[in-house]
Each structure stands twice: as structure tokens, then as C-alpha cells.
PDB file of C-alpha atoms in Angstrom:
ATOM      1  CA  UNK A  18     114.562  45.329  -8.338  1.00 88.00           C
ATOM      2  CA  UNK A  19     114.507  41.869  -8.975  1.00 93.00           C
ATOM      3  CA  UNK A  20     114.171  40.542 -12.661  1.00 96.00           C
ATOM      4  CA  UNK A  21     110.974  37.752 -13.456  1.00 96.00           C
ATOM      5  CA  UNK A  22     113.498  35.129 -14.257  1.00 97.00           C
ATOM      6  CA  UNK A  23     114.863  35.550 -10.630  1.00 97.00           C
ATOM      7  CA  UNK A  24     111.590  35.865  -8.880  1.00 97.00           C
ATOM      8  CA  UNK A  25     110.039  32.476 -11.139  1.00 97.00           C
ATOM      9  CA  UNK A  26     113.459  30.698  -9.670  1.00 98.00           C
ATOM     10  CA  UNK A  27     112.778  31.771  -5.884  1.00 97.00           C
ATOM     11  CA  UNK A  28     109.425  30.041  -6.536  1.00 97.00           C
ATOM     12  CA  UNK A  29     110.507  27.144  -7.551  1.00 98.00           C
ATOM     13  CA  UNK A  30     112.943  26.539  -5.541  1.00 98.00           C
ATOM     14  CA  UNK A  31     111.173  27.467  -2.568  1.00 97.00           C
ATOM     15  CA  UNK A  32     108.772  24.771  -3.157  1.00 97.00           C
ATOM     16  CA  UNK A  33     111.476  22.087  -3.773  1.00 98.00           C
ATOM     17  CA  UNK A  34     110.632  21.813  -7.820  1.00 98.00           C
ATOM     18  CA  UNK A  35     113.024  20.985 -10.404  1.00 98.00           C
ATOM     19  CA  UNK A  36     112.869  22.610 -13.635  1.00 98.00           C
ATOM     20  CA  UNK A  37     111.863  19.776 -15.303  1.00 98.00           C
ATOM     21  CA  UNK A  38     108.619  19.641 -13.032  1.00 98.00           C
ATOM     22  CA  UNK A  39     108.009  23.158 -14.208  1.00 98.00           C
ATOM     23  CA  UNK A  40     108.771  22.612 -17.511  1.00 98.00           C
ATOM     24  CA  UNK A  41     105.970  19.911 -17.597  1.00 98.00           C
ATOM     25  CA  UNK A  42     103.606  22.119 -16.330  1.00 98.00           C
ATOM     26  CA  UNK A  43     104.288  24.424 -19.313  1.00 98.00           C
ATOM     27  CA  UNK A  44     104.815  21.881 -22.114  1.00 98.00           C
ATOM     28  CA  UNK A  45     108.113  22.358 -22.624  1.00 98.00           C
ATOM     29  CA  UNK A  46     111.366  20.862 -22.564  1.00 98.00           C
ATOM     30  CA  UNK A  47     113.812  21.512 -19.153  1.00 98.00           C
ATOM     31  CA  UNK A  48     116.168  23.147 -21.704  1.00 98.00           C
ATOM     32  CA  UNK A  49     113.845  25.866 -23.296  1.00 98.00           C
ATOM     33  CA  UNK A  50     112.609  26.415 -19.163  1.00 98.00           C
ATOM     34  CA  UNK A  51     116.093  26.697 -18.325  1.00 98.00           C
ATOM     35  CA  UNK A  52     116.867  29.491 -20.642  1.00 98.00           C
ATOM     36  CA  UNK A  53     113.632  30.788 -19.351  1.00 98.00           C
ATOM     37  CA  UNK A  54     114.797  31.163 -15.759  1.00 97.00           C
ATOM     38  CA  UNK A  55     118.370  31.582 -16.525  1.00 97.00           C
ATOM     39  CA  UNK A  56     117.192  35.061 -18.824  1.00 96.00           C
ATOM     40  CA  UNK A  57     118.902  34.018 -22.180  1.00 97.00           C
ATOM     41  CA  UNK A  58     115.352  33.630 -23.369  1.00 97.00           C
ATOM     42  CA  UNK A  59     112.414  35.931 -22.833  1.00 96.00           C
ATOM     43  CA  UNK A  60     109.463  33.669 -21.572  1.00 97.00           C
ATOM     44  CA  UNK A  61     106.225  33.866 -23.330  1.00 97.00           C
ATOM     45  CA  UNK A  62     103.466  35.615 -22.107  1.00 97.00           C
ATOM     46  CA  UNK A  63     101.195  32.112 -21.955  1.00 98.00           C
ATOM     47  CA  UNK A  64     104.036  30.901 -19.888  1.00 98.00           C
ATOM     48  CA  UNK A  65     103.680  33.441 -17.479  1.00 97.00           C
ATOM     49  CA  UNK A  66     100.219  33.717 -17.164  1.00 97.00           C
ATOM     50  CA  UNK A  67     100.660  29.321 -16.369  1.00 98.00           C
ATOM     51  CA  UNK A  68     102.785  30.306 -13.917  1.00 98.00           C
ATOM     52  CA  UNK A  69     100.935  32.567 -12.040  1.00 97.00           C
ATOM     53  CA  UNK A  70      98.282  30.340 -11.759  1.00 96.00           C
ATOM     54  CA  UNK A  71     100.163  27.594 -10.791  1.00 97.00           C
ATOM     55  CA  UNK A  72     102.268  29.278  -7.972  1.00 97.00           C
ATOM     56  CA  UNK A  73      99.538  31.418  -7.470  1.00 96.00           C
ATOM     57  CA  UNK A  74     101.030  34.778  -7.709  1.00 96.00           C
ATOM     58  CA  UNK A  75      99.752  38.211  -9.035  1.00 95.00           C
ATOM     59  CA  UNK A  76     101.612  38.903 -12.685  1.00 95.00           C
ATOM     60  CA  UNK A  77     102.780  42.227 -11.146  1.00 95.00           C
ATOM     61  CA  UNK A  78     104.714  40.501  -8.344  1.00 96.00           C
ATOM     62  CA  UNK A  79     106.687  38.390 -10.654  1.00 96.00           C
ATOM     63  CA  UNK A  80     107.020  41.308 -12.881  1.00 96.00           C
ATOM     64  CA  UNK A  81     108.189  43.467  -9.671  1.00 93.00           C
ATOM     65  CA  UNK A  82     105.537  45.792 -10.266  1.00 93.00           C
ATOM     66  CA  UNK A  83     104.207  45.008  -6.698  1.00 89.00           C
ATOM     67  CA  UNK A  84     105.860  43.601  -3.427  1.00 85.00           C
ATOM     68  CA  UNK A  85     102.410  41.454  -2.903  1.00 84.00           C
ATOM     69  CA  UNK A  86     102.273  38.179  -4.459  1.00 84.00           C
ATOM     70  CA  UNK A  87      98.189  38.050  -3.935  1.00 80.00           C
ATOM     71  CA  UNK A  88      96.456  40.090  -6.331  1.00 62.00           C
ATOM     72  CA  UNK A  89      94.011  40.745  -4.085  1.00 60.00           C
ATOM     73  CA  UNK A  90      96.298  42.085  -1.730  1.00 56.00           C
ATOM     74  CA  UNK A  91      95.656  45.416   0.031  1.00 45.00           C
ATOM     75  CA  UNK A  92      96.660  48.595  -2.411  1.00 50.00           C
ATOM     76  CA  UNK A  93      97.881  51.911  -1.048  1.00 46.00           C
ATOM     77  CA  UNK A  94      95.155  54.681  -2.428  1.00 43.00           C
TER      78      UNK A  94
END
């Protein structure tokens, strides 16, 4: 199972952001998003929610608490 930091750094990079894009979206400074994604630092719940919205992924994907990235996606019964 993959860790948030490691999931919020395959979304980034898969869309070709920096850090320093991403840390704009959240407020912050590269540095305090780097120790975000690198796991020295644990990211704040605001900050994660942002993310979601912004990548447009369910909270339990990035948490690994679901393979789907849509929250709507289809759930087993």
C-alpha cells in the first residue's frame, strides 16, 4: 500500500507540475510542500482536502483506502 505522500507525488508529476505550482495552490512555500510530499512532515488536513479538489480525487484514494480515484466510483456491496 502506497503512502499519501507517494500517491500526491504520482499526481503531480503525472500532470507535469512542479512543487512550487502546488505549493501555490496551497499557500505555501515549495519547502514546507516538499516536506509534505517527501513525508518528513504530515500534511494538514485543509491541504488535503485542496488537493483533492484540485486533482480531483476521492480523499480515500489518496489515503489508499480505495483503488478509485472518483468518489463516485462504483462500490462493491
Amino acid at each position: 500500500m502506497k503512502e499519501y505522500y507517494e500517491i500526491l507525488r504520482e499526481l503531480r508529476e503525472d500532470r507535469d507540475l512542479k512543487q512550487a505550482d502546488i505549493a501555490a495552490v496551497l499557500g505555501t512555500t515549495q519547502q514546507v510542500y516538499s516536506r509534505y510530499e517527501n513525508g518528513v512532515n504530515e500534511m494538514p488536513i485543509r491541504h488535503l482536502r485542496r488537493l483533492c479538489q484540485y486533482y480531483r480525487v476521492s480523499a480515500d484514494y489518496v489515503l489508499s483506502l480505495s483503488p478509485y480515484m472518483d468518489a463516485g466510483a462504483a462500490r462493491s456491496p
